[in-house]
Amino acid sequence: MNFNTPDTVTIQQTLQDTVHAAVQHGDHAEEGGNLFTGLLHHVYDSNELELPFLGKIELPHFAPIHIGSMTFDMSITKHVVFLWLAALLLIVLAVVAARKNKKNRVPKGFGNFVEVFILFIRDEVAIPNMGPGGIKYLPYLLTTFFFILIMNLSGLVPYGATATGNISVTGGLAIIAFIMIQVSAIRAQGVGSYLKHLTGGVHWMLWPIMIPIEVLGLFTKPFALMVRLFANMIGGHIVIVSLIGLIFIFQSWIIAPVPIIFVLGINMLELFVAFLQAYIFTMLTSLFMGLGMQAAHDESEHH
Amino acid sequence: MLNPNPGLIIWTIITFVLLLIILKKFAWKPLLESLHKREETVRSSIERAENAKQESERLLEENRKQLERAEQDGRRILNENRALAEKLKEEIIEKANQQSRKMIEMAKQEIERDKDAALISLRGEVANLAIVAAGKILDETLDENKQRKLVDSYLKGLPKN
């Protein structure tokens, strides 16, 4: 068993090698290997969808589309399916909550539960960060929060997958956040002021240095959002896989209760992290939007 | 794991945008509306309750003042009436006293008058009786005028009462 100093990409390889090596000696080589790769595949995107009792379903492949030098593989993968499932679930739940709250004068049960989150995002996230002007971006923030939350939680369900544990999904969400941050800033302070803000307010001789830095700054914020959500979601799953892997490394059922207890703990933690990361993504998006919007206020106050 | 898949990015963006549009129309708008409406209701209810409380406090204060005023009035009227009654009583007693005094006075005068009259008639009677008696005793009929003079002089010799 040699653990190389693992960087993110090779963790998986190392683990797999180790476990394969370990399992090869055991009597249940085939079984253990399947179980382990199955566990690890839980984290990855694939073209197959596992269903309870029905086995695996092959998802449709589409021929890649080439636009310029870019290749777009628009195949429906497992994560696309869970993206859609989360979206559908969210639509159903939100519409049910809306109907219920419209009917009841005092919200109760599920309607009340949803409203707690809505109130929290409005009063603790949108208004403190963006001021009263942030109310009009509330639908965007609410959609972001609930969509990410449901995707995060769907990974904790048996046969589920965490779409937010895929960097492309978080990347897509970050691109939308990027657009929303720029749009809200431009709408709040106007194009002229927005562009002027990119110069950092320094002497024009320094513009060649300042402008690239400021532009880079625009991209680092959503980039951080993307990596944070992705890493948090996949991190928990990898820890669980590693802990389960311990059983195979030690090749003993006796050791099993220890990793299982740990996995249980990590699962609880993941449940918490699912909520936390959805909140953080929403919170930081609104914070960045608020920064762009408030820059306008500061400037108009100074002049 | 770290290689982004452009297809999936596109799917994510498409899904998110559609989700945003659908939810905004069918879920967030009604939810936020009912939230806003309820907040308004709660705010106005509290305001109304506050107003009602102030109003009732004002009324209570007013009632209390009125009660106090009524009590004062009652006391004042009672005092006034008591004084009036006292005065009236004294007046009535005074008047009754006066009247009784007057009546006593009148009675006294009457008695005086009656006494005088009685005395006068008694004198006449006595004179007559004396005359008759004297005539019988003397058996001599004197001149009535002479006799009267005699009796008168005798009576004048008597003390006044």
CSV table of C-alpha atoms in Angstrom, one decimal:
chain,number,residue,atom,x,y,z
A,1,MET,CA,0.0,0.0,0.0
A,2,ASN,CA,1.8,3.1,-1.1
A,3,PHE,CA,-0.1,6.4,-0.8
A,4,ASN,CA,1.6,8.9,-3.1
A,5,THR,CA,1.1,12.5,-2.1
A,6,PRO,CA,-2.2,12.8,-3.8
A,7,ASP,CA,-3.4,15.8,-5.8
A,8,THR,CA,-7.1,16.0,-6.4
A,9,VAL,CA,-7.1,14.1,-9.6
A,10,THR,CA,-5.0,11.2,-8.5
A,11,ILE,CA,-6.8,10.6,-5.2
A,12,GLN,CA,-9.3,8.5,-7.0
A,13,GLN,CA,-6.7,6.5,-8.9
A,14,THR,CA,-4.6,5.9,-5.7
A,15,LEU,CA,-7.7,4.8,-3.8
A,16,GLN,CA,-8.8,2.5,-6.6
A,17,ASP,CA,-5.4,0.9,-7.0
A,18,THR,CA,-5.0,0.4,-3.3
A,19,VAL,CA,-8.4,-1.1,-2.9
A,20,HIS,CA,-8.0,-3.3,-6.0
A,21,ALA,CA,-4.7,-4.5,-4.7
A,22,ALA,CA,-6.1,-5.2,-1.3
A,23,VAL,CA,-9.2,-6.9,-2.6
A,24,GLN,CA,-7.3,-9.0,-5.1
A,25,HIS,CA,-6.1,-11.0,-2.1
A,26,GLY,CA,-9.5,-11.5,-0.6
A,27,ASP,CA,-12.1,-14.1,-1.4
A,28,HIS,CA,-14.7,-11.5,-2.4
A,29,ALA,CA,-12.6,-9.7,-5.0
A,30,GLU,CA,-15.3,-9.4,-7.6
A,31,GLU,CA,-18.0,-8.3,-5.1
A,32,GLY,CA,-15.8,-5.8,-3.3
A,33,GLY,CA,-14.5,-4.3,-6.5
A,34,ASN,CA,-17.9,-3.8,-7.9
A,35,LEU,CA,-19.2,-2.3,-4.7
A,36,PHE,CA,-16.3,0.1,-4.5
A,37,THR,CA,-16.3,1.3,-8.1
A,38,GLY,CA,-20.1,1.5,-7.7
A,39,LEU,CA,-19.6,3.8,-4.7
A,40,LEU,CA,-17.1,5.9,-6.5
A,41,HIS,CA,-19.3,6.2,-9.6
A,42,HIS,CA,-21.9,7.7,-7.4
A,43,VAL,CA,-19.8,10.8,-7.5
A,44,TYR,CA,-19.1,10.9,-11.3
A,45,ASP,CA,-21.2,11.8,-14.1
A,46,SER,CA,-22.1,8.9,-16.4
A,47,ASN,CA,-24.3,8.0,-19.3
A,48,GLU,CA,-26.1,5.4,-17.3
A,49,LEU,CA,-28.9,5.9,-14.7
A,50,GLU,CA,-29.2,3.4,-11.9
A,51,LEU,CA,-32.7,2.8,-10.8
A,52,PRO,CA,-33.9,0.7,-7.9
A,53,PHE,CA,-35.1,-2.8,-8.9
A,54,LEU,CA,-34.8,-1.9,-12.6
A,55,GLY,CA,-31.1,-2.0,-12.9
A,56,LYS,CA,-29.3,0.4,-15.2
A,57,ILE,CA,-30.7,2.5,-18.0
A,58,GLU,CA,-28.7,3.7,-20.9
A,59,LEU,CA,-29.3,7.5,-21.4
A,60,PRO,CA,-29.6,9.0,-24.9
A,61,HIS,CA,-26.4,10.0,-26.6
A,62,PHE,CA,-26.4,13.0,-29.0
A,63,ALA,CA,-23.7,13.6,-31.5
A,64,PRO,CA,-21.4,16.3,-30.3
A,65,ILE,CA,-22.0,19.8,-31.8
A,66,HIS,CA,-19.0,21.7,-33.0
A,67,ILE,CA,-19.1,25.4,-32.9
A,68,GLY,CA,-15.7,26.8,-33.9
A,69,SER,CA,-13.1,25.1,-31.9
A,70,MET,CA,-15.5,24.2,-29.1
A,71,THR,CA,-17.2,20.8,-28.9
A,72,PHE,CA,-20.5,20.6,-27.1
A,73,ASP,CA,-21.6,17.1,-26.1
A,74,MET,CA,-25.3,17.7,-25.4
A,75,SER,CA,-25.9,14.1,-24.3
A,76,ILE,CA,-28.3,13.6,-21.5
A,77,THR,CA,-26.1,12.4,-18.7
A,78,LYS,CA,-27.0,11.3,-15.2
A,79,HIS,CA,-26.3,14.8,-13.8
A,80,VAL,CA,-28.6,16.3,-16.5
A,81,VAL,CA,-31.3,13.9,-15.3
A,82,PHE,CA,-30.9,15.0,-11.7
A,83,LEU,CA,-30.7,18.6,-12.8
A,84,TRP,CA,-34.1,18.2,-14.3
A,85,LEU,CA,-35.5,16.1,-11.5
A,86,ALA,CA,-34.4,18.8,-9.0
A,87,ALA,CA,-36.0,21.4,-11.2
A,88,LEU,CA,-39.3,19.5,-11.5
A,89,LEU,CA,-39.4,18.7,-7.8
A,90,LEU,CA,-38.7,22.4,-7.0
A,91,ILE,CA,-41.5,23.5,-9.4
A,92,VAL,CA,-44.0,21.1,-7.8
A,93,LEU,CA,-43.0,22.0,-4.2
A,94,ALA,CA,-42.9,25.7,-4.8
A,95,VAL,CA,-46.2,25.8,-6.6
A,96,VAL,CA,-47.9,23.7,-3.9
A,97,ALA,CA,-46.5,26.0,-1.3
A,98,ALA,CA,-47.8,29.0,-3.2
A,99,ARG,CA,-51.3,27.5,-3.5
A,100,LYS,CA,-51.3,26.7,0.1
A,101,ASN,CA,-50.2,30.1,1.3
A,102,LYS,CA,-52.7,31.7,-0.9
A,103,LYS,CA,-55.5,29.7,0.6
A,104,ASN,CA,-54.5,29.9,4.2
A,105,ARG,CA,-54.6,33.3,5.9
A,106,VAL,CA,-52.0,32.0,8.4
A,107,PRO,CA,-49.4,29.8,6.8
A,108,LYS,CA,-49.0,26.4,8.2
A,109,GLY,CA,-47.3,23.1,7.5
A,110,PHE,CA,-45.3,23.0,4.3
A,111,GLY,CA,-46.3,26.5,3.1
A,112,ASN,CA,-45.0,27.9,6.4
A,113,PHE,CA,-41.8,25.8,6.0
A,114,VAL,CA,-41.1,27.3,2.6
A,115,GLU,CA,-41.9,30.7,3.8
A,116,VAL,CA,-39.3,30.5,6.5
A,117,PHE,CA,-36.6,30.2,3.9
A,118,ILE,CA,-38.1,32.9,1.7
A,119,LEU,CA,-38.3,35.3,4.6
A,120,PHE,CA,-34.7,34.4,5.6
A,121,ILE,CA,-33.4,35.0,2.1
A,122,ARG,CA,-35.3,38.3,1.9
A,123,ASP,CA,-34.6,39.7,5.3
A,124,GLU,CA,-31.2,38.2,6.1
A,125,VAL,CA,-29.6,37.9,2.6
A,126,ALA,CA,-31.1,40.2,0.0
A,127,ILE,CA,-31.9,43.3,2.0
A,128,PRO,CA,-28.8,43.5,4.2
A,129,ASN,CA,-26.5,43.0,1.2
A,130,MET,CA,-28.3,44.9,-1.5
A,131,GLY,CA,-30.7,47.2,0.3
A,132,PRO,CA,-34.3,47.7,-0.6
A,133,GLY,CA,-33.3,47.6,-4.3
A,134,GLY,CA,-32.4,44.0,-3.9
A,135,ILE,CA,-36.1,43.0,-3.7
A,136,LYS,CA,-36.4,42.8,-7.4
A,137,TYR,CA,-33.6,40.2,-7.6
A,138,LEU,CA,-35.3,38.1,-5.0
A,139,PRO,CA,-36.8,35.5,-7.5
A,140,TYR,CA,-33.3,34.9,-8.8
A,141,LEU,CA,-31.8,34.4,-5.3
A,142,LEU,CA,-34.7,32.2,-4.2
A,143,THR,CA,-34.4,30.0,-7.3
A,144,THR,CA,-30.6,29.7,-6.8
A,145,PHE,CA,-31.0,28.8,-3.2
A,146,PHE,CA,-33.7,26.2,-3.6
A,147,PHE,CA,-32.3,24.7,-6.8
A,148,ILE,CA,-28.9,24.2,-5.2
A,149,LEU,CA,-30.4,23.0,-2.0
A,150,ILE,CA,-32.4,20.3,-3.7
A,151,MET,CA,-29.5,19.2,-5.9
A,152,ASN,CA,-27.3,19.0,-2.9
A,153,LEU,CA,-29.8,16.9,-1.0
A,154,SER,CA,-30.5,14.6,-3.9
A,155,GLY,CA,-27.0,13.2,-3.5
A,156,LEU,CA,-27.9,11.9,0.0
A,157,VAL,CA,-30.8,9.8,-1.3
A,158,PRO,CA,-30.1,6.2,-2.3
A,159,TYR,CA,-29.6,6.0,-6.1
A,160,GLY,CA,-29.4,9.8,-6.2
A,161,ALA,CA,-26.6,11.9,-7.6
A,162,THR,CA,-25.3,15.3,-6.6
A,163,ALA,CA,-25.4,17.4,-9.7
A,164,THR,CA,-23.7,20.2,-7.7
A,165,GLY,CA,-20.8,17.8,-7.2
A,166,ASN,CA,-20.0,18.3,-10.9
A,167,ILE,CA,-17.9,21.3,-11.8
A,168,SER,CA,-19.8,21.9,-15.0
A,169,VAL,CA,-23.0,22.4,-13.1
A,170,THR,CA,-21.5,24.7,-10.6
A,171,GLY,CA,-19.8,26.4,-13.5
A,172,GLY,CA,-23.1,27.0,-15.2
A,173,LEU,CA,-24.6,28.4,-12.0
A,174,ALA,CA,-21.5,30.6,-11.6
A,175,ILE,CA,-21.9,31.9,-15.2
A,176,ILE,CA,-25.4,32.9,-14.3
A,177,ALA,CA,-24.3,34.5,-11.1
A,178,PHE,CA,-21.6,36.4,-13.0
A,179,ILE,CA,-24.2,37.7,-15.5
A,180,MET,CA,-26.5,38.7,-12.6
A,181,ILE,CA,-23.7,40.5,-10.8
A,182,GLN,CA,-22.8,42.5,-13.9
A,183,VAL,CA,-26.4,43.2,-14.9
A,184,SER,CA,-27.4,44.4,-11.4
A,185,ALA,CA,-24.3,46.6,-11.2
A,186,ILE,CA,-25.0,48.1,-14.7
A,187,ARG,CA,-28.7,48.6,-13.9
A,188,ALA,CA,-27.9,50.3,-10.6
A,189,GLN,CA,-25.1,52.6,-11.7
A,190,GLY,CA,-25.4,52.9,-15.5
A,191,VAL,CA,-23.0,51.7,-18.2
A,192,GLY,CA,-20.7,54.8,-17.9
A,193,SER,CA,-20.3,54.5,-14.2
A,194,TYR,CA,-19.9,50.8,-14.4
A,195,LEU,CA,-17.0,51.1,-16.9
A,196,LYS,CA,-15.5,53.9,-14.9
A,197,HIS,CA,-15.5,51.6,-11.9
A,198,LEU,CA,-13.4,49.2,-13.8
A,199,THR,CA,-10.6,51.7,-14.0
A,200,GLY,CA,-10.4,51.7,-10.2
A,201,GLY,CA,-10.5,55.5,-10.1
A,202,VAL,CA,-6.7,55.8,-10.7
A,203,HIS,CA,-4.7,58.1,-13.1
A,204,TRP,CA,-5.2,57.1,-16.7
A,205,MET,CA,-1.5,56.3,-17.0
A,206,LEU,CA,-2.2,53.3,-14.7
A,207,TRP,CA,-5.2,52.1,-16.6
A,208,PRO,CA,-3.3,49.4,-18.6
A,209,ILE,CA,-2.4,47.8,-15.2
A,210,MET,CA,-5.7,48.6,-13.4
A,211,ILE,CA,-8.2,47.5,-16.0
A,212,PRO,CA,-6.9,43.9,-16.4
A,213,ILE,CA,-6.8,43.6,-12.6
A,214,GLU,CA,-10.4,44.8,-12.2
A,215,VAL,CA,-11.6,42.6,-15.1
A,216,LEU,CA,-9.9,39.7,-13.5
A,217,GLY,CA,-11.5,40.6,-10.2
A,218,LEU,CA,-14.9,40.3,-11.9
A,219,PHE,CA,-14.2,36.7,-12.9
A,220,THR,CA,-12.5,35.5,-9.7
A,221,LYS,CA,-15.7,36.0,-7.6
A,222,PRO,CA,-17.9,33.6,-9.6
A,223,PHE,CA,-14.9,31.3,-10.0
A,224,ALA,CA,-14.7,31.1,-6.3
A,225,LEU,CA,-18.4,30.4,-6.1
A,226,MET,CA,-18.0,27.6,-8.6
A,227,VAL,CA,-15.1,25.9,-6.9
A,228,ARG,CA,-16.5,26.3,-3.4
A,229,LEU,CA,-19.8,24.6,-4.1
A,230,PHE,CA,-18.2,21.9,-6.2
A,231,ALA,CA,-15.5,21.1,-3.8
A,232,ASN,CA,-17.8,21.0,-0.8
A,233,MET,CA,-20.3,18.7,-2.4
A,234,ILE,CA,-17.8,16.3,-3.9
A,235,GLY,CA,-15.5,16.4,-0.8
A,236,GLY,CA,-18.1,14.9,1.5
A,237,HIS,CA,-18.8,12.1,-1.0
A,238,ILE,CA,-15.1,11.3,-1.4
A,239,VAL,CA,-14.7,11.1,2.4
A,240,ILE,CA,-17.6,8.7,2.6
A,241,VAL,CA,-16.1,6.6,-0.2
A,242,SER,CA,-12.7,6.6,1.5
A,243,LEU,CA,-14.3,5.5,4.8
A,244,ILE,CA,-16.2,2.7,3.2
A,245,GLY,CA,-13.0,1.8,1.3
A,246,LEU,CA,-11.4,1.2,4.7
A,247,ILE,CA,-13.5,-1.9,5.1
A,248,PHE,CA,-11.9,-3.3,1.9
A,249,ILE,CA,-8.4,-2.2,2.8
A,250,PHE,CA,-8.6,-4.0,6.1
A,251,GLN,CA,-10.4,-6.9,4.5
A,252,SER,CA,-12.4,-7.6,7.6
A,253,TRP,CA,-16.0,-7.3,8.6
A,254,ILE,CA,-14.9,-6.7,12.1
A,255,ILE,CA,-13.6,-3.2,11.2
A,256,ALA,CA,-16.9,-2.4,9.4
A,257,PRO,CA,-18.7,-0.8,12.4
A,258,VAL,CA,-16.1,1.9,12.7
A,259,PRO,CA,-16.3,3.3,9.2
A,260,ILE,CA,-20.0,2.9,9.2
A,261,ILE,CA,-20.3,5.1,12.3
A,262,PHE,CA,-18.0,7.6,10.7
A,263,VAL,CA,-20.0,7.5,7.5
A,264,LEU,CA,-23.1,8.1,9.5
A,265,GLY,CA,-21.5,11.2,11.0
A,266,ILE,CA,-20.3,12.4,7.7
A,267,ASN,CA,-23.7,11.9,6.3
A,268,MET,CA,-25.2,14.1,9.0
A,269,LEU,CA,-22.5,16.7,8.3
A,270,GLU,CA,-23.3,16.5,4.6
A,271,LEU,CA,-27.0,17.2,5.3
A,272,PHE,CA,-25.9,20.3,7.1
A,273,VAL,CA,-23.4,21.2,4.4
A,274,ALA,CA,-26.1,20.9,1.8
A,275,PHE,CA,-28.0,23.7,3.5
A,276,LEU,CA,-24.9,25.7,4.3
A,277,GLN,CA,-23.5,25.7,0.8
A,278,ALA,CA,-26.8,26.6,-0.8
A,279,TYR,CA,-27.0,29.5,1.7
A,280,ILE,CA,-23.4,30.5,1.1
A,281,PHE,CA,-23.7,30.5,-2.7
A,282,THR,CA,-26.9,32.6,-2.4
A,283,MET,CA,-25.4,34.8,0.3
A,284,LEU,CA,-22.2,35.5,-1.7
A,285,THR,CA,-24.0,36.1,-4.9
A,286,SER,CA,-26.2,38.7,-3.3
A,287,LEU,CA,-23.1,40.2,-1.6
A,288,PHE,CA,-21.3,40.6,-4.9
A,289,MET,CA,-24.4,42.0,-6.5
A,290,GLY,CA,-24.7,44.4,-3.6
A,291,LEU,CA,-21.1,45.5,-3.9
A,292,GLY,CA,-21.7,46.5,-7.6
A,293,MET,CA,-25.0,48.2,-6.7
A,294,GLN,CA,-23.6,50.1,-3.7
A,295,ALA,CA,-20.6,51.4,-5.7
A,296,ALA,CA,-23.2,53.5,-7.5
A,297,HIS,CA,-24.6,54.9,-4.3
A,298,ASP,CA,-21.2,55.7,-2.9
A,299,GLU,CA,-20.2,57.6,-6.0
A,300,SER,CA,-23.5,59.5,-6.3
A,301,GLU,CA,-23.1,60.5,-2.7
A,302,HIS,CA,-19.6,61.8,-3.2
A,303,HIS,CA,-20.4,63.9,-6.2
B,1,MET,CA,-13.4,15.3,-12.4
B,2,LEU,CA,-12.1,18.8,-13.0
B,3,ASN,CA,-12.6,18.9,-16.7
B,4,PRO,CA,-15.6,21.0,-17.4
B,5,ASN,CA,-18.1,19.6,-19.9
B,6,PRO,CA,-19.4,22.4,-22.0
B,7,GLY,CA,-22.6,20.5,-22.8
B,8,LEU,CA,-23.5,20.1,-19.2
B,9,ILE,CA,-22.8,23.8,-18.6
B,10,ILE,CA,-25.2,24.7,-21.4
B,11,TRP,CA,-27.8,22.3,-19.9
B,12,THR,CA,-27.4,23.8,-16.5
B,13,ILE,CA,-27.9,27.3,-17.8
B,14,ILE,CA,-30.9,26.3,-19.9
B,15,THR,CA,-32.5,24.4,-17.0
B,16,PHE,CA,-31.8,27.3,-14.6
B,17,VAL,CA,-33.2,30.0,-16.8
B,18,LEU,CA,-36.4,28.0,-17.6
B,19,LEU,CA,-36.7,27.1,-13.9
B,20,LEU,CA,-36.3,30.8,-13.0
B,21,ILE,CA,-39.0,31.9,-15.5
B,22,ILE,CA,-41.5,29.2,-14.4
B,23,LEU,CA,-40.9,29.7,-10.7
B,24,LYS,CA,-41.0,33.5,-10.9
B,25,LYS,CA,-44.4,33.3,-12.6
B,26,PHE,CA,-46.0,30.5,-10.7
B,27,ALA,CA,-44.4,30.3,-7.4
B,28,TRP,CA,-42.3,33.3,-6.2
B,29,LYS,CA,-44.7,35.9,-7.3
B,30,PRO,CA,-47.8,34.4,-5.5
B,31,LEU,CA,-45.7,33.5,-2.5
B,32,LEU,CA,-44.2,36.9,-2.1
B,33,GLU,CA,-47.5,38.5,-2.8
B,34,SER,CA,-49.3,36.5,-0.1
B,35,LEU,CA,-46.4,37.2,2.2
B,36,HIS,CA,-46.6,40.9,1.5
B,37,LYS,CA,-50.3,40.9,1.9
B,38,ARG,CA,-50.1,39.2,5.2
B,39,GLU,CA,-47.4,41.5,6.5
B,40,GLU,CA,-49.7,44.4,5.5
B,41,THR,CA,-52.6,42.8,7.3
B,42,VAL,CA,-50.5,42.2,10.4
B,43,ARG,CA,-49.1,45.7,10.4
B,44,SER,CA,-52.6,47.3,9.9
B,45,SER,CA,-54.1,45.0,12.6
B,46,ILE,CA,-51.4,46.0,15.1
B,47,GLU,CA,-52.0,49.6,14.1
B,48,ARG,CA,-55.7,49.3,14.6
B,49,ALA,CA,-55.3,47.5,17.9
B,50,GLU,CA,-53.0,50.3,19.0
B,51,ASN,CA,-55.5,52.9,18.0
B,52,ALA,CA,-58.3,51.0,19.7
B,53,LYS,CA,-56.2,50.8,22.8
B,54,GLN,CA,-55.5,54.5,22.8
B,55,GLU,CA,-59.1,55.2,22.1
B,56,SER,CA,-60.3,53.0,25.0
B,57,GLU,CA,-57.7,54.5,27.3
B,58,ARG,CA,-58.9,58.0,26.3
B,59,LEU,CA,-62.6,56.9,27.0
B,60,LEU,CA,-61.6,55.4,30.3
B,61,GLU,CA,-59.9,58.6,31.3
B,62,GLU,CA,-62.9,60.6,30.2
B,63,ASN,CA,-65.2,58.4,32.1
B,64,ARG,CA,-63.1,58.7,35.2
B,65,LYS,CA,-63.1,62.4,34.9
B,66,GLN,CA,-66.8,62.5,34.4
B,67,LEU,CA,-67.4,60.3,37.4
B,68,GLU,CA,-65.2,62.5,39.5
B,69,ARG,CA,-67.1,65.6,38.2
B,70,ALA,CA,-70.4,63.9,39.0
B,71,GLU,CA,-69.2,63.1,42.5
B,72,GLN,CA,-68.1,66.6,43.1
B,73,ASP,CA,-71.4,67.9,41.8
B,74,GLY,CA,-73.3,65.6,44.0
B,75,ARG,CA,-71.3,66.6,47.0
B,76,ARG,CA,-71.7,70.3,46.2
B,77,ILE,CA,-75.4,69.9,45.7
B,78,LEU,CA,-75.8,68.0,48.9
B,79,ASN,CA,-73.9,70.7,50.8
B,80,GLU,CA,-75.9,73.4,49.2
B,81,ASN,CA,-79.1,71.7,50.0
B,82,ARG,CA,-78.0,71.0,53.5
B,83,ALA,CA,-77.3,74.7,54.0
B,84,LEU,CA,-80.6,75.6,52.4
B,85,ALA,CA,-82.5,73.2,54.6
B,86,GLU,CA,-80.7,74.5,57.7
B,87,LYS,CA,-81.7,78.1,56.8
B,88,LEU,CA,-85.2,77.0,56.0
B,89,LYS,CA,-85.5,75.2,59.2
B,90,GLU,CA,-84.3,78.2,61.2
B,91,GLU,CA,-86.7,80.4,59.3
B,92,ILE,CA,-89.6,78.1,59.9
B,93,ILE,CA,-88.8,77.9,63.6
B,94,GLU,CA,-88.4,81.6,63.8
B,95,LYS,CA,-91.7,82.2,62.1
B,96,ALA,CA,-93.4,79.6,64.3
B,97,ASN,CA,-91.9,81.3,67.3
B,98,GLN,CA,-93.1,84.7,66.2
B,99,GLN,CA,-96.5,83.4,65.5
B,100,SER,CA,-96.8,81.6,68.8
B,101,ARG,CA,-95.6,84.7,70.5
B,102,LYS,CA,-98.2,86.8,68.6
B,103,MET,CA,-101.0,84.3,69.5
B,104,ILE,CA,-100.0,84.4,73.1
B,105,GLU,CA,-100.0,88.1,73.0
B,106,MET,CA,-103.5,88.1,71.4
B,107,ALA,CA,-104.8,85.6,73.9
B,108,LYS,CA,-103.4,87.7,76.7
B,109,GLN,CA,-105.2,90.7,75.3
B,110,GLU,CA,-108.4,88.8,74.9
B,111,ILE,CA,-108.2,87.5,78.4
B,112,GLU,CA,-107.5,91.0,79.6
B,113,ARG,CA,-110.5,92.3,77.7
B,114,ASP,CA,-112.8,89.5,78.9
B,115,LYS,CA,-111.6,90.0,82.4
B,116,ASP,CA,-112.4,93.7,82.2
B,117,ALA,CA,-115.8,93.0,80.8
B,118,ALA,CA,-116.4,90.3,83.4
B,119,LEU,CA,-115.4,92.7,86.1
B,120,ILE,CA,-117.7,95.4,84.8
B,121,SER,CA,-120.7,93.0,84.5
B,122,LEU,CA,-119.8,91.6,87.9
B,123,ARG,CA,-119.9,95.1,89.3
B,124,GLY,CA,-123.3,95.8,87.8
B,125,GLU,CA,-124.5,92.4,89.1
B,126,VAL,CA,-123.2,93.0,92.5
B,127,ALA,CA,-124.7,96.5,92.6
B,128,ASN,CA,-128.1,95.1,91.6
B,129,LEU,CA,-127.8,92.3,94.1
B,130,ALA,CA,-126.8,94.8,96.8
B,131,ILE,CA,-129.7,97.0,95.9
B,132,VAL,CA,-132.1,94.2,95.9
B,133,ALA,CA,-130.7,92.9,99.1
B,134,ALA,CA,-130.6,96.3,100.8
B,135,GLY,CA,-134.1,97.0,99.7
B,136,LYS,CA,-135.3,93.8,101.1
B,137,ILE,CA,-133.4,94.2,104.3
B,138,LEU,CA,-134.4,97.8,104.9
B,139,ASP,CA,-137.8,97.1,103.5
B,140,GLU,CA,-137.9,100.6,102.6
B,141,THR,CA,-137.9,101.6,99.0
B,142,LEU,CA,-135.4,104.1,98.5
B,143,ASP,CA,-135.1,106.2,95.5
B,144,GLU,CA,-133.4,104.1,93.0
B,145,ASN,CA,-131.1,106.9,92.0
B,146,LYS,CA,-130.1,107.6,95.6
B,147,GLN,CA,-129.4,104.0,96.2
B,148,ARG,CA,-127.3,103.8,93.1
B,149,LYS,CA,-125.3,106.7,94.2
B,150,LEU,CA,-124.8,105.0,97.5
B,151,VAL,CA,-123.6,101.8,96.0
B,152,ASP,CA,-121.4,103.5,93.6
B,153,SER,CA,-119.7,105.5,96.3
B,154,TYR,CA,-119.3,102.3,98.2
B,155,LEU,CA,-117.8,100.5,95.2
B,156,LYS,CA,-115.5,103.3,94.5
B,157,GLY,CA,-114.3,102.9,98.0
B,158,LEU,CA,-113.4,99.3,97.1
B,159,PRO,CA,-109.9,98.5,95.8
B,160,LYS,CA,-109.7,98.3,92.0
B,161,ASN,CA,-109.4,94.5,91.6
